CSV table of C-alpha atoms in Angstrom, one decimal:
chain,number,residue,atom,x,y,z
A,16,PHE,CA,91.3,-35.4,-32.6
A,17,VAL,CA,88.1,-34.7,-34.2
A,18,SER,CA,85.9,-36.9,-35.0
A,19,ALA,CA,82.7,-37.5,-35.7
A,20,SER,CA,82.6,-33.6,-35.8
A,21,LYS,CA,82.7,-33.0,-31.5
A,22,ILE,CA,86.2,-32.1,-29.6
A,23,ASN,CA,87.8,-35.5,-28.3
A,24,GLY,CA,90.0,-36.5,-25.4
A,25,ARG,CA,92.5,-38.9,-25.3
A,26,CYS,CA,94.8,-39.2,-22.8
A,27,ASP,CA,96.3,-42.5,-23.3
A,28,SER,CA,97.0,-45.2,-25.8
A,29,ASN,CA,93.6,-47.6,-24.6
A,30,ALA,CA,91.5,-44.7,-23.5
A,31,ALA,CA,89.0,-41.9,-25.4
A,32,PHE,CA,86.4,-39.8,-24.9
A,33,ALA,CA,83.9,-37.5,-27.5
A,34,GLY,CA,82.8,-34.2,-26.2
A,35,ALA,CA,78.6,-33.7,-26.7
A,36,THR,CA,78.9,-31.1,-28.6
A,37,SER,CA,79.5,-30.4,-32.7
A,38,ILE,CA,81.5,-28.1,-34.0
A,39,SER,CA,81.8,-26.5,-37.3
A,40,ASN,CA,84.2,-25.9,-39.6
A,41,GLY,CA,85.2,-22.5,-39.9
A,42,THR,CA,84.2,-21.6,-36.1
A,43,TRP,CA,86.5,-20.7,-33.0
A,44,TYR,CA,86.6,-23.2,-30.1
A,45,HIS,CA,88.3,-22.8,-26.4
A,46,VAL,CA,89.2,-26.3,-25.8
A,47,CYS,CA,91.1,-27.6,-22.1
A,48,LEU,CA,91.0,-31.2,-21.1
A,49,VAL,CA,92.0,-30.8,-16.8
A,50,TRP,CA,93.3,-33.9,-15.5
A,51,ALA,CA,91.8,-35.1,-11.7
A,52,SER,CA,93.0,-38.2,-10.5
A,53,ASN,CA,92.4,-40.4,-13.2
A,54,THR,CA,89.0,-38.3,-14.8
A,55,GLY,CA,89.4,-36.5,-17.2
A,56,THR,CA,87.6,-33.2,-18.1
A,57,LEU,CA,87.6,-32.3,-21.8
A,58,TYR,CA,85.9,-28.2,-21.9
A,59,LEU,CA,84.4,-26.5,-24.8
A,60,ASN,CA,84.2,-22.8,-24.7
A,61,GLY,CA,84.6,-22.3,-21.3
A,62,SER,CA,82.2,-25.4,-20.8
A,63,SER,CA,82.1,-29.3,-19.6
A,64,ASP,CA,82.0,-31.2,-22.6
A,65,ALA,CA,82.7,-35.0,-21.6
A,66,THR,CA,84.9,-36.7,-18.7
A,67,GLY,CA,86.7,-40.0,-19.0
A,68,THR,CA,88.2,-42.4,-17.0
A,69,CYS,CA,92.4,-42.8,-18.3
A,70,ASN,CA,95.6,-42.6,-16.9
A,71,ALA,CA,96.2,-38.9,-16.4
A,72,PRO,CA,100.0,-37.8,-18.4
A,73,GLY,CA,102.9,-36.8,-17.6
A,74,ASN,CA,104.8,-40.3,-17.5
A,75,GLY,CA,108.1,-38.3,-18.9
A,76,ASN,CA,107.0,-38.7,-22.2
A,77,ALA,CA,106.5,-35.9,-24.7
A,78,GLU,CA,102.8,-34.5,-24.7
A,79,ILE,CA,101.5,-34.6,-28.5
A,80,ILE,CA,98.7,-31.7,-28.9
A,81,GLY,CA,97.6,-31.4,-32.7
A,82,CYS,CA,97.1,-35.7,-32.9
A,83,TYR,CA,97.5,-39.1,-30.6
A,84,GLU,CA,99.3,-41.3,-30.6
A,85,GLU,CA,99.0,-45.3,-29.9
A,86,SER,CA,102.2,-47.4,-30.0
A,87,GLN,CA,101.4,-49.8,-33.3
A,88,ASN,CA,101.2,-46.5,-34.6
A,89,PRO,CA,102.1,-43.5,-34.1
A,90,LEU,CA,101.0,-40.0,-34.9
A,91,ASN,CA,97.5,-40.5,-35.8
A,92,SER,CA,94.5,-38.3,-37.2
A,93,PHE,CA,96.3,-34.7,-36.5
A,94,PHE,CA,94.0,-32.1,-36.7
A,95,SER,CA,92.9,-30.3,-39.9
A,96,GLY,CA,92.7,-26.9,-38.6
A,97,SER,CA,94.4,-23.6,-36.5
A,98,ILE,CA,95.9,-24.1,-33.2
A,99,SER,CA,96.9,-21.2,-31.0
A,100,ASN,CA,97.5,-20.0,-27.9
A,101,VAL,CA,98.4,-23.8,-25.9
A,102,ALA,CA,99.1,-24.0,-22.6
A,103,VAL,CA,100.4,-26.4,-20.0
A,104,TRP,CA,100.0,-26.2,-16.3
A,105,ASN,CA,100.7,-29.2,-13.8
A,106,THR,CA,97.6,-28.5,-10.9
A,107,ASN,CA,93.8,-28.4,-12.2
A,108,LEU,CA,92.6,-24.5,-13.4
A,109,SER,CA,88.8,-24.2,-12.0
A,110,ALA,CA,86.1,-24.4,-13.7
A,111,THR,CA,86.5,-20.5,-13.3
A,112,GLU,CA,89.9,-19.7,-14.5
A,113,ILE,CA,88.7,-22.1,-17.5
A,114,GLY,CA,85.9,-19.8,-18.0
A,115,ILE,CA,88.2,-17.2,-18.5
A,116,LEU,CA,90.7,-18.4,-20.8
A,117,ALA,CA,88.3,-18.7,-23.4
A,118,SER,CA,86.0,-15.8,-22.9
A,119,SER,CA,89.1,-14.3,-23.4
A,120,ARG,CA,90.7,-13.0,-26.9
A,121,VAL,CA,94.0,-11.1,-25.1
A,122,ASN,CA,97.7,-13.0,-26.0
A,123,TYR,CA,99.2,-14.2,-22.6
A,124,ILE,CA,95.9,-14.3,-20.1
A,125,PRO,CA,97.3,-17.8,-19.3
A,126,LEU,CA,100.5,-16.0,-17.5
A,127,GLN,CA,97.9,-14.4,-15.1
A,128,ILE,CA,96.4,-17.7,-14.4
A,129,GLN,CA,97.8,-20.0,-11.9
A,130,ASN,CA,101.3,-18.1,-13.0
A,131,ALA,CA,104.2,-21.1,-10.5
A,132,SER,CA,102.0,-24.4,-11.4
A,133,LEU,CA,102.1,-22.6,-15.7
A,134,LYS,CA,104.9,-24.8,-16.7
A,135,GLY,CA,104.5,-24.1,-20.4
A,136,TYR,CA,102.7,-21.3,-22.3
A,137,TRP,CA,103.0,-21.2,-26.4
A,138,LEU,CA,101.6,-18.5,-28.6
A,139,LEU,CA,102.7,-20.7,-31.6
A,140,ASN,CA,101.9,-17.2,-34.2
A,141,ASP,CA,105.9,-16.1,-34.1
A,142,GLN,CA,106.3,-16.8,-38.4
A,143,PRO,CA,104.4,-15.4,-41.1
A,144,ASN,CA,101.7,-16.5,-43.2
A,145,GLY,CA,101.9,-19.4,-44.5
A,146,GLU,CA,105.2,-20.0,-43.4
A,147,SER,CA,106.1,-24.1,-42.4
A,148,PHE,CA,106.2,-24.9,-39.1
A,149,ASP,CA,107.1,-28.3,-39.9
A,150,GLY,CA,110.7,-28.6,-36.8
A,151,ASP,CA,110.2,-25.3,-36.2
A,152,ILE,CA,110.5,-24.1,-32.6
A,153,ALA,CA,107.4,-22.6,-30.7
A,154,ARG,CA,109.2,-20.3,-28.2
A,155,ASP,CA,107.6,-21.5,-24.4
A,156,SER,CA,106.5,-17.3,-23.4
A,157,SER,CA,106.7,-18.6,-19.4
A,158,ALA,CA,109.8,-18.5,-17.6
A,159,ASN,CA,109.9,-21.8,-17.6
A,160,GLY,CA,111.5,-21.6,-20.9
A,161,ASN,CA,110.8,-25.5,-21.8
A,162,ASN,CA,110.1,-24.9,-26.2
A,163,ALA,CA,108.5,-27.3,-28.6
A,164,SER,CA,109.3,-28.4,-32.2
A,165,GLY,CA,107.0,-28.3,-34.8
A,166,ALA,CA,106.7,-33.1,-36.0
A,167,GLY,CA,108.3,-32.4,-39.4
A,168,GLY,CA,106.3,-33.9,-42.3
A,169,ALA,CA,102.9,-33.1,-40.8
A,170,GLY,CA,102.0,-29.8,-42.9
A,171,ILE,CA,101.7,-27.2,-40.3
A,172,VAL,CA,102.0,-24.1,-41.5
A,173,MET,CA,101.6,-20.9,-39.1
A,174,LEU,CA,99.4,-18.6,-39.2
A,175,ALA,CA,99.6,-14.5,-37.8
A,176,ASP,CA,97.2,-12.9,-35.5
A,177,PRO,CA,93.8,-12.1,-36.5
A,178,ILE,CA,94.1,-7.8,-35.9
A,179,LEU,CA,90.7,-8.0,-33.8
A,180,THR,CA,88.4,-5.0,-34.3
A,181,TYR,CA,85.7,-4.7,-31.9
A,182,PRO,CA,82.0,-3.1,-32.8
């Protein structure tokens, strides 16, 4: 989630840690969160931006992207912006692998990074611009079939991929 113009990592209901880098509206950022033991490391554009101590995810509960959840106030602080190409691995990625992901502007690169440990990869671009994602299904592009659903009523709107141009 974003607070005070900084990306924050939140990996359990009691722990959050703030990135050091201020972000700007209208700018694309690559964000990656890695857990090793009970330490979370937040990467912004391929560089470590913050670390924090917390319980690692994977306790069988649904993982939530784009907001955080507290037991007393489910689903808080919805991200106001665009999210695309969400990928989840069940192993830690190296700084080099995170750098490759951050510098690439090509879809399907996550399928080439520790593919056997990739649990899901969602492009989030399979609907026309302006189409609601609330209650829709995001197709998993990995071999695992872990389709995801949009949170009903969250106001999520799909954006088709832009046409990339090069100088």
